[in-house]
Coordinates of N, CA, C and O in Angstrom, one line a residue:
X1 N -25.7 38.6 -7.3 CA -25.4 38.5 -5.9 C -25.7 39.9 -5.2 O -25.0 40.9 -5.5
X2 N -26.6 39.9 -4.3 CA -27.0 41.2 -3.7 C -26.4 41.2 -2.3 O -26.4 40.2 -1.6
X3 N -25.9 42.3 -1.8 CA -25.4 42.5 -0.5 C -26.5 43.0 0.4 O -26.9 44.2 0.3
X4 N -27.1 42.2 1.2 CA -28.2 42.6 2.1 C -27.8 42.8 3.5 O -28.6 42.9 4.4
X5 N -26.5 42.9 3.7 CA -25.9 43.2 5.0 C -26.5 44.5 5.6 O -26.5 45.5 4.9
X6 N -26.9 44.5 6.8 CA -27.5 45.7 7.4 C -26.6 46.9 7.3 O -27.0 48.0 7.0
X7 N -25.3 46.7 7.6 CA -24.4 47.8 7.5 C -24.3 48.4 6.1 O -24.2 49.6 5.9
X8 N -24.3 47.6 5.1 CA -24.2 48.0 3.7 C -25.4 48.9 3.3 O -25.3 49.8 2.5
X9 N -26.5 48.6 3.9 CA -27.7 49.3 3.6 C -27.7 50.7 4.2 O -28.5 51.6 3.8
X10 N -26.8 51.0 5.1 CA -26.8 52.3 5.8 C -25.6 53.2 5.5 O -25.4 54.1 6.2
X11 N -24.9 52.9 4.4 CA -23.8 53.7 4.1 C -24.1 54.9 3.3 O -23.3 55.7 3.0
X12 N -25.4 55.0 2.8 CA -25.8 56.2 2.0 C -24.9 56.4 0.8 O -24.4 57.5 0.6
X13 N -24.7 55.3 0.1 CA -23.8 55.3 -1.0 C -24.1 56.3 -2.1 O -23.2 57.0 -2.7
X14 N -25.4 56.5 -2.5 CA -25.8 57.5 -3.5 C -25.4 58.9 -3.0 O -24.8 59.6 -3.8
X15 N -25.7 59.2 -1.8 CA -25.3 60.5 -1.3 C -23.8 60.7 -1.3 O -23.3 61.7 -1.7
X16 N -23.1 59.7 -0.8 CA -21.6 59.8 -0.7 C -21.0 60.0 -2.0 O -20.1 60.8 -2.2
X17 N -21.5 59.2 -3.0 CA -21.0 59.4 -4.4 C -21.2 60.8 -4.9 O -20.3 61.4 -5.5
X18 N -22.4 61.3 -4.7 CA -22.8 62.6 -5.3 C -21.9 63.7 -4.6 O -21.4 64.6 -5.3
X19 N -21.8 63.7 -3.3 CA -21.0 64.7 -2.7 C -19.6 64.6 -3.0 O -18.9 65.6 -3.3
X20 N -19.0 63.4 -3.1 CA -17.6 63.2 -3.4 C -17.4 63.7 -4.9 O -16.4 64.4 -5.1
X21 N -18.3 63.4 -5.8 CA -18.1 63.9 -7.2 C -18.1 65.4 -7.2 O -17.3 66.0 -7.8
X22 N -19.1 66.0 -6.6 CA -19.2 67.5 -6.6 C -18.0 68.2 -6.0 O -17.4 69.1 -6.5
X23 N -17.5 67.7 -4.8 CA -16.4 68.3 -4.2 C -15.1 68.1 -5.0 O -14.3 69.1 -5.1
X24 N -14.9 67.0 -5.5 CA -13.7 66.7 -6.3 C -13.7 67.6 -7.6 O -12.7 68.2 -7.9
X25 N -14.8 67.7 -8.3 CA -14.9 68.5 -9.5 C -14.7 70.0 -9.1 O -13.9 70.7 -9.8
X26 N -15.3 70.5 -8.0 CA -15.1 71.9 -7.6 C -13.6 72.1 -7.3 O -13.0 73.1 -7.6
X27 N -13.1 71.2 -6.5 CA -11.7 71.4 -6.0 C -10.7 71.4 -7.2 O -9.8 72.3 -7.3
X28 N -10.9 70.5 -8.2 CA -10.0 70.4 -9.3 C -10.2 71.7 -10.2 O -9.2 72.2 -10.7
X29 N -11.4 72.1 -10.4 CA -11.6 73.3 -11.2 C -11.1 74.6 -10.6 O -10.7 75.5 -11.3
X30 N -11.0 74.6 -9.2 CA -10.6 75.8 -8.5 C -9.1 75.9 -8.4 O -8.6 77.0 -7.9
X31 N -8.3 74.9 -8.7 CA -6.9 74.9 -8.6 C -6.3 76.0 -9.5 O -6.6 76.1 -10.7
X32 N -5.4 76.9 -8.9 CA -4.9 78.0 -9.7 C -4.1 77.5 -10.9 O -4.1 78.2 -11.9
X33 N -3.4 76.4 -10.8 CA -2.6 75.9 -12.0 C -3.5 75.2 -13.0 O -3.0 74.8 -14.1
X34 N -4.8 75.0 -12.8 CA -5.7 74.3 -13.6 C -6.1 75.2 -14.8 O -6.9 76.2 -14.6
X35 N -5.6 75.0 -16.0 CA -6.0 75.8 -17.1 C -7.2 75.2 -17.9 O -7.8 75.8 -18.7
X36 N -7.6 73.9 -17.5 CA -8.7 73.3 -18.2 C -9.6 72.7 -17.1 O -9.3 72.5 -16.0
X37 N -10.9 72.5 -17.5 CA -11.9 71.9 -16.7 C -11.6 70.4 -16.6 O -10.9 69.9 -17.4
X38 N -12.1 69.8 -15.6 CA -12.0 68.3 -15.5 C -12.5 67.6 -16.8 O -11.9 66.7 -17.3
X39 N -13.6 68.1 -17.3 CA -14.1 67.5 -18.6 C -13.2 67.7 -19.7 O -12.9 66.8 -20.5
X40 N -12.6 68.9 -19.8 CA -11.6 69.1 -20.9 C -10.4 68.3 -20.7 O -9.8 67.7 -21.7
X41 N -9.9 68.1 -19.5 CA -8.8 67.2 -19.2 C -9.1 65.8 -19.7 O -8.2 65.2 -20.3
X42 N -10.3 65.3 -19.4 CA -10.7 64.0 -19.9 C -10.5 63.9 -21.4 O -10.0 62.9 -21.9
X43 N -11.0 64.9 -22.1 CA -10.9 64.9 -23.6 C -9.4 64.9 -24.0 O -9.0 64.2 -24.9
X44 N -8.6 65.7 -23.3 CA -7.2 65.8 -23.7 C -6.5 64.4 -23.4 O -5.6 64.0 -24.2
X45 N -6.9 63.7 -22.3 CA -6.3 62.4 -22.0 C -6.6 61.4 -23.2 O -5.8 60.7 -23.6
X46 N -7.8 61.5 -23.7 CA -8.2 60.6 -24.8 C -7.4 60.9 -26.0 O -6.8 60.0 -26.7
X47 N -7.2 62.2 -26.3 CA -6.5 62.6 -27.5 C -5.0 62.3 -27.3 O -4.2 62.1 -28.3
X48 N -4.5 62.3 -26.1 CA -3.1 62.0 -25.8 C -2.8 60.5 -26.1 O -1.7 60.2 -26.5
X49 N -3.8 59.7 -25.9 CA -3.7 58.2 -26.3 C -3.8 58.0 -27.7 O -3.2 57.2 -28.3
X50 N -4.8 58.7 -28.4 CA -5.0 58.6 -29.8 C -5.5 59.9 -30.4 O -6.7 60.2 -30.3
X51 N -4.6 60.6 -30.9 CA -5.0 61.9 -31.5 C -5.8 61.6 -32.8 O -5.6 60.7 -33.5
X52 N -6.8 62.5 -33.1 CA -7.5 62.4 -34.3 C -8.7 61.5 -34.2 O -9.2 60.9 -35.2
X53 N -9.2 61.3 -33.0 CA -10.4 60.4 -32.9 C -11.7 61.1 -33.4 O -11.7 62.3 -33.4
X54 N -12.6 60.2 -33.8 CA -13.9 60.8 -34.1 C -14.6 61.4 -32.9 O -14.4 60.9 -31.8
X55 N -15.4 62.4 -33.1 CA -16.1 63.0 -31.9 C -16.9 62.0 -31.2 O -17.0 61.9 -30.0
X56 N -17.6 61.1 -32.0 CA -18.5 60.1 -31.3 C -17.7 59.1 -30.5 O -18.1 58.7 -29.4
X57 N -16.5 58.8 -30.9 CA -15.6 57.9 -30.2 C -15.2 58.6 -28.9 O -15.1 57.9 -27.8
X58 N -14.8 59.8 -29.0 CA -14.4 60.6 -27.7 C -15.6 60.7 -26.8 O -15.5 60.5 -25.6
X59 N -16.8 60.9 -27.3 CA -18.0 61.0 -26.5 C -18.3 59.7 -25.8 O -18.6 59.7 -24.6
X60 N -18.1 58.6 -26.5 CA -18.4 57.3 -25.9 C -17.4 57.0 -24.8 O -17.7 56.5 -23.7
X61 N -16.1 57.4 -25.0 CA -15.1 57.2 -24.0 C -15.3 58.0 -22.8 O -15.0 57.6 -21.7
X62 N -15.9 59.2 -22.9 CA -16.2 60.0 -21.8 C -17.6 59.8 -21.3 O -18.1 60.6 -20.4
X63 N -18.4 58.9 -21.9 CA -19.8 58.6 -21.5 C -20.7 59.8 -21.7 O -21.5 60.2 -20.9
X64 N -20.5 60.5 -22.8 CA -21.2 61.7 -23.2 C -22.0 61.4 -24.5 O -21.5 60.7 -25.4
X65 N -23.2 61.9 -24.6 CA -24.0 61.8 -25.8 C -23.6 62.8 -26.8 O -22.7 63.6 -26.5
X66 N -24.2 62.8 -27.9 CA -23.8 63.8 -29.0 C -23.8 65.2 -28.6 O -22.9 66.0 -28.9
X67 N -24.9 65.7 -27.9 CA -24.9 67.1 -27.4 C -23.8 67.4 -26.4 O -23.2 68.5 -26.5
X68 N -23.5 66.4 -25.5 CA -22.5 66.7 -24.5 C -21.1 66.8 -25.1 O -20.3 67.7 -24.8
X69 N -20.8 65.9 -26.1 CA -19.4 65.9 -26.7 C -19.3 67.1 -27.6 O -18.3 67.7 -27.7
X70 N -20.4 67.5 -28.2 CA -20.4 68.6 -29.1 C -20.1 69.9 -28.4 O -19.2 70.7 -28.7
X71 N -20.7 70.1 -27.2 CA -20.5 71.3 -26.4 C -19.1 71.3 -25.8 O -18.4 72.3 -25.8
X72 N -18.6 70.1 -25.4 CA -17.3 70.0 -24.8 C -16.2 70.3 -25.9 O -15.3 71.0 -25.6
X73 N -16.4 69.8 -27.1 CA -15.5 70.0 -28.2 C -15.5 71.5 -28.5 O -14.5 72.2 -28.7
X74 N -16.7 72.1 -28.6 CA -16.8 73.6 -28.9 C -16.0 74.4 -27.9 O -15.2 75.3 -28.2
X75 N -16.2 74.1 -26.6 CA -15.5 74.9 -25.5 C -14.0 74.6 -25.6 O -13.2 75.6 -25.4
X76 N -13.6 73.4 -25.8 CA -12.2 73.1 -25.8 C -11.5 73.7 -27.1 O -10.4 74.1 -27.0
X77 N -12.2 73.7 -28.2 CA -11.7 74.3 -29.4 C -11.6 75.8 -29.2 O -10.6 76.4 -29.7
X78 N -12.6 76.4 -28.6 CA -12.6 77.9 -28.3 C -11.4 78.2 -27.5 O -10.8 79.3 -27.6
X79 N -10.9 77.3 -26.6 CA -9.8 77.6 -25.8 C -8.5 77.3 -26.5 O -7.4 77.4 -25.9
X80 N -8.6 76.9 -27.8 CA -7.5 76.6 -28.7 C -6.6 75.4 -28.2 O -5.4 75.3 -28.4
X81 N -7.3 74.4 -27.5 CA -6.6 73.2 -27.0 C -6.7 72.1 -28.0 O -5.9 71.2 -28.0
X82 N -7.7 72.2 -28.8 CA -8.0 71.1 -29.9 C -8.4 71.8 -31.1 O -8.8 73.0 -31.1
X83 N -8.4 71.1 -32.2 CA -9.0 71.6 -33.4 C -9.9 70.4 -34.0 O -9.6 69.3 -33.8
X84 N -10.9 70.8 -34.7 CA -11.8 69.9 -35.3 C -11.6 69.9 -36.8 O -11.4 71.0 -37.4
X85 N -11.5 68.7 -37.4 CA -11.3 68.6 -38.8 C -12.3 67.6 -39.4 O -12.5 66.5 -38.8
X86 N -12.7 67.8 -40.6 CA -13.7 66.9 -41.2 C -12.9 65.6 -41.5 O -11.7 65.6 -41.8
X87 N -13.6 64.5 -41.3 CA -13.0 63.1 -41.6 C -12.9 63.0 -43.1 O -13.7 63.4 -43.9
X88 N -11.7 62.5 -43.5 CA -11.4 62.4 -45.0 C -12.3 61.4 -45.7 O -12.6 61.5 -46.9
X89 N -12.8 60.3 -45.0 CA -13.6 59.3 -45.6 C -15.1 59.6 -45.5 O -15.9 59.1 -46.3
X90 N -15.5 60.3 -44.5 CA -16.9 60.6 -44.2 C -17.1 62.1 -43.9 O -16.8 62.5 -42.8
X91 N -17.5 62.9 -44.9 CA -17.6 64.3 -44.7 C -18.6 64.8 -43.6 O -18.5 65.9 -43.2
X92 N -19.4 63.9 -43.2 CA -20.4 64.2 -42.1 C -19.7 64.1 -40.7 O -20.2 64.6 -39.8
X93 N -18.6 63.3 -40.7 CA -18.0 63.1 -39.4 C -16.8 64.0 -39.1 O -16.2 64.5 -40.1
X94 N -16.6 64.3 -37.9 CA -15.5 65.2 -37.5 C -14.5 64.4 -36.6 O -14.9 63.7 -35.7
X95 N -13.2 64.7 -36.8 CA -12.2 64.2 -35.9 C -11.6 65.4 -35.1 O -11.6 66.5 -35.6
X96 N -11.1 65.0 -34.0 CA -10.5 66.1 -33.1 C -9.0 65.8 -32.9 O -8.6 64.7 -32.7
X97 N -8.3 66.9 -32.9 CA -6.8 66.8 -32.8 C -6.3 67.8 -31.7 O -6.8 68.9 -31.6
X98 N -5.3 67.4 -31.0 CA -4.6 68.3 -30.1 C -3.8 69.4 -30.8 O -3.2 69.1 -31.9
X99 N -3.9 70.6 -30.3 CA -3.0 71.7 -30.8 C -1.8 71.7 -29.9 O -1.7 71.0 -28.9
X100 N -0.8 72.4 -30.3 CA 0.4 72.6 -29.4 C 0.0 73.0 -28.0 O 0.6 72.5 -27.0
X101 N -0.9 74.0 -27.9 CA -1.3 74.5 -26.6 C -2.0 73.3 -25.9 O -1.9 73.2 -24.7
X102 N -2.8 72.5 -26.6 CA -3.4 71.4 -26.0 C -2.4 70.3 -25.5 O -2.7 69.7 -24.4
X103 N -1.3 70.1 -26.2 CA -0.3 69.2 -25.7 C 0.3 69.7 -24.4 O 0.6 68.9 -23.5
X104 N 0.5 71.0 -24.3 CA 1.1 71.6 -23.1 C 0.1 71.4 -21.9 O 0.4 71.0 -20.8
X105 N -1.2 71.7 -22.2 CA -2.3 71.5 -21.2 C -2.4 70.1 -20.8 O -2.7 69.8 -19.6
X106 N -2.2 69.2 -21.7 CA -2.3 67.7 -21.4 C -1.2 67.4 -20.4 O -1.4 66.6 -19.4
X107 N 0.0 67.8 -20.7 CA 1.1 67.5 -19.7 C 0.8 68.0 -18.3 O 1.1 67.4 -17.3
X108 N 0.3 69.3 -18.3 CA -0.1 69.8 -17.0 C -1.2 69.0 -16.3 O -1.2 68.8 -15.1
X109 N -2.2 68.6 -17.1 CA -3.3 67.8 -16.6 C -2.9 66.5 -16.1 O -3.4 66.0 -15.0
X110 N -1.9 65.9 -16.7 CA -1.4 64.6 -16.3 C -0.7 64.8 -14.9 O -0.9 63.9 -14.0
X111 N 0.1 65.8 -14.8 CA 0.8 66.1 -13.5 C -0.3 66.3 -12.4 O -0.1 65.8 -11.3
X112 N -1.3 67.1 -12.7 CA -2.3 67.4 -11.8 C -3.1 66.1 -11.4 O -3.4 65.9 -10.2
X113 N -3.4 65.3 -12.4 CA -4.1 64.0 -12.1 C -3.3 63.1 -11.2 O -3.8 62.5 -10.3
X114 N -2.0 63.1 -11.4 CA -1.1 62.2 -10.5 C -1.2 62.8 -9.1 O -1.3 62.0 -8.1
X115 N -1.2 64.1 -8.9 CA -1.3 64.7 -7.6 C -2.6 64.4 -6.9 O -2.7 64.0 -5.8
X116 N -3.7 64.5 -7.7 CA -5.0 64.3 -7.2 C -5.2 62.8 -6.8 O -5.7 62.4 -5.7
X117 N -4.7 61.9 -7.7 CA -4.8 60.5 -7.4 C -4.0 60.1 -6.1 O -4.4 59.3 -5.3
X118 N -2.9 60.8 -5.9 CA -2.1 60.5 -4.7 C -2.9 60.9 -3.5 O -2.9 60.2 -2.5
X119 N -3.5 62.1 -3.6 CA -4.4 62.6 -2.4 C -5.5 61.6 -2.2 O -5.9 61.3 -1.1
X120 N -6.2 61.2 -3.3 CA -7.3 60.3 -3.1 C -7.0 59.0 -2.5 O -7.8 58.4 -1.8
X121 N -5.8 58.5 -2.8 CA -5.4 57.1 -2.3 C -4.7 57.2 -1.0 O -4.4 56.1 -0.4
X122 N -4.3 58.4 -0.5 CA -3.6 58.5 0.7 C -4.3 57.9 1.9 O -5.5 58.1 2.1
X123 N -3.6 57.0 2.7 CA -4.2 56.4 3.8 C -4.9 55.1 3.5 O -5.4 54.5 4.4
X124 N -4.8 54.6 2.3 CA -5.5 53.4 1.9 C -4.4 52.4 1.3 O -3.5 52.9 0.6
X125 N -4.6 51.2 1.5 CA -3.7 50.2 1.0 C -4.0 50.0 -0.5 O -5.1 50.3 -1.0
X126 N -3.1 49.4 -1.2 CA -3.3 49.1 -2.7 C -4.5 48.2 -2.8 O -5.3 48.3 -3.7
X127 N -4.6 47.2 -1.9 CA -5.7 46.3 -1.9 C -7.1 47.0 -1.7 O -8.1 46.6 -2.4
X128 N -7.1 47.9 -0.8 CA -8.3 48.7 -0.6 C -8.7 49.5 -1.8 O -9.9 49.6 -2.2
X129 N -7.7 50.1 -2.4 CA -8.0 50.9 -3.6 C -8.5 50.0 -4.8 O -9.3 50.4 -5.5
X130 N -7.9 48.8 -4.8 CA -8.4 47.9 -5.8 C -9.8 47.5 -5.7 O -10.6 47.4 -6.7
X131 N -10.3 47.4 -4.4 CA -11.7 47.1 -4.2 C -12.6 48.3 -4.6 O -13.6 48.1 -5.2
X132 N -12.1 49.5 -4.2 CA -12.9 50.7 -4.6 C -13.0 50.8 -6.1 O -14.0 51.1 -6.6
X133 N -11.9 50.6 -6.8 CA -11.9 50.7 -8.2 C -12.8 49.7 -8.8 O -13.5 50.0 -9.8
X134 N -12.7 48.5 -8.3 CA -13.6 47.4 -8.8 C -15.0 47.8 -8.6 O -15.9 47.6 -9.5
X135 N -15.4 48.3 -7.4 CA -16.8 48.7 -7.1 C -17.2 49.8 -8.1 O -18.3 49.7 -8.6
X136 N -16.4 50.8 -8.2 CA -16.8 51.9 -9.1 C -17.0 51.5 -10.5 O -17.9 51.9 -11.2
X137 N -16.1 50.6 -11.0 CA -16.2 50.1 -12.4 C -17.5 49.2 -12.5 O -18.1 49.3 -13.6
X138 N -17.8 48.5 -11.5 CA -19.0 47.7 -11.5 C -20.3 48.5 -11.7 O -21.3 48.0 -12.3
X139 N -20.3 49.7 -11.3 CA -21.4 50.6 -11.5 C -21.7 50.8 -13.0 O -22.9 50.8 -13.4
X140 N -20.7 50.8 -13.8 CA -20.9 51.0 -15.3 C -21.6 49.7 -15.8 O -22.4 49.9 -16.8
X141 N -21.3 48.6 -15.3 CA -21.9 47.3 -15.8 C -23.4 47.2 -15.3 O -24.2 46.8 -16.0
X142 N -23.6 47.6 -14.0 CA -24.9 47.5 -13.4 C -25.9 48.6 -14.0 O -27.1 48.3 -14.0
X143 N -25.4 49.7 -14.4 CA -26.2 50.8 -15.0 C -25.6 51.2 -16.3 O -25.1 52.3 -16.4
X144 N -25.7 50.4 -17.3 CA -25.1 50.7 -18.6 C -25.7 52.0 -19.3 O -26.9 52.3 -19.1
X145 N -24.8 52.6 -20.0 CA -25.2 53.8 -20.8 C -26.3 53.4 -21.8 O -26.2 52.3 -22.4
X146 N -27.3 54.2 -22.0 CA -28.3 53.8 -22.9 C -29.5 53.2 -22.3 O -30.6 53.2 -22.8
X147 N -29.4 52.6 -21.1 CA -30.5 52.0 -20.4 C -31.5 53.0 -19.9 O -32.7 52.7 -19.8
X148 N -31.0 54.2 -19.7 CA -31.8 55.3 -19.2 C -32.3 56.3 -20.3 O -33.0 57.2 -20.0
X149 N -31.9 56.1 -21.5 CA -32.2 57.0 -22.6 C -33.4 56.6 -23.4 O -33.8 55.5 -23.5

């Protein structure tokens, strides 16, 4: 089902998404209490749900390819927020684990995310946010990972 409504064609959605993404990323990275980048926070959130995931699983959850997750893990490990350990069953695979410093950073990132989400949803009803969330989620279905690779 395509929306051919004239108003929908003039919203400049690609531009608005791009600008919103850049501004939100810059704003989050510039916060003085932010000890981690938004990408690192995403990795910490994944490990907070399930510590010891395979790097490939974390990459898939973050929509990153092998090079992207490898670089993110390298930077996050260098910050001593996570550690990488060889998988016991497959010596070629690596699992990643939160460090004590990473657990502290995760708690701070959760508090920061709650604050950002409150700012993002301010002035909108729950029903409106549900529509926005549904629309943003639909982008993942319409443009699946791997279709462009």
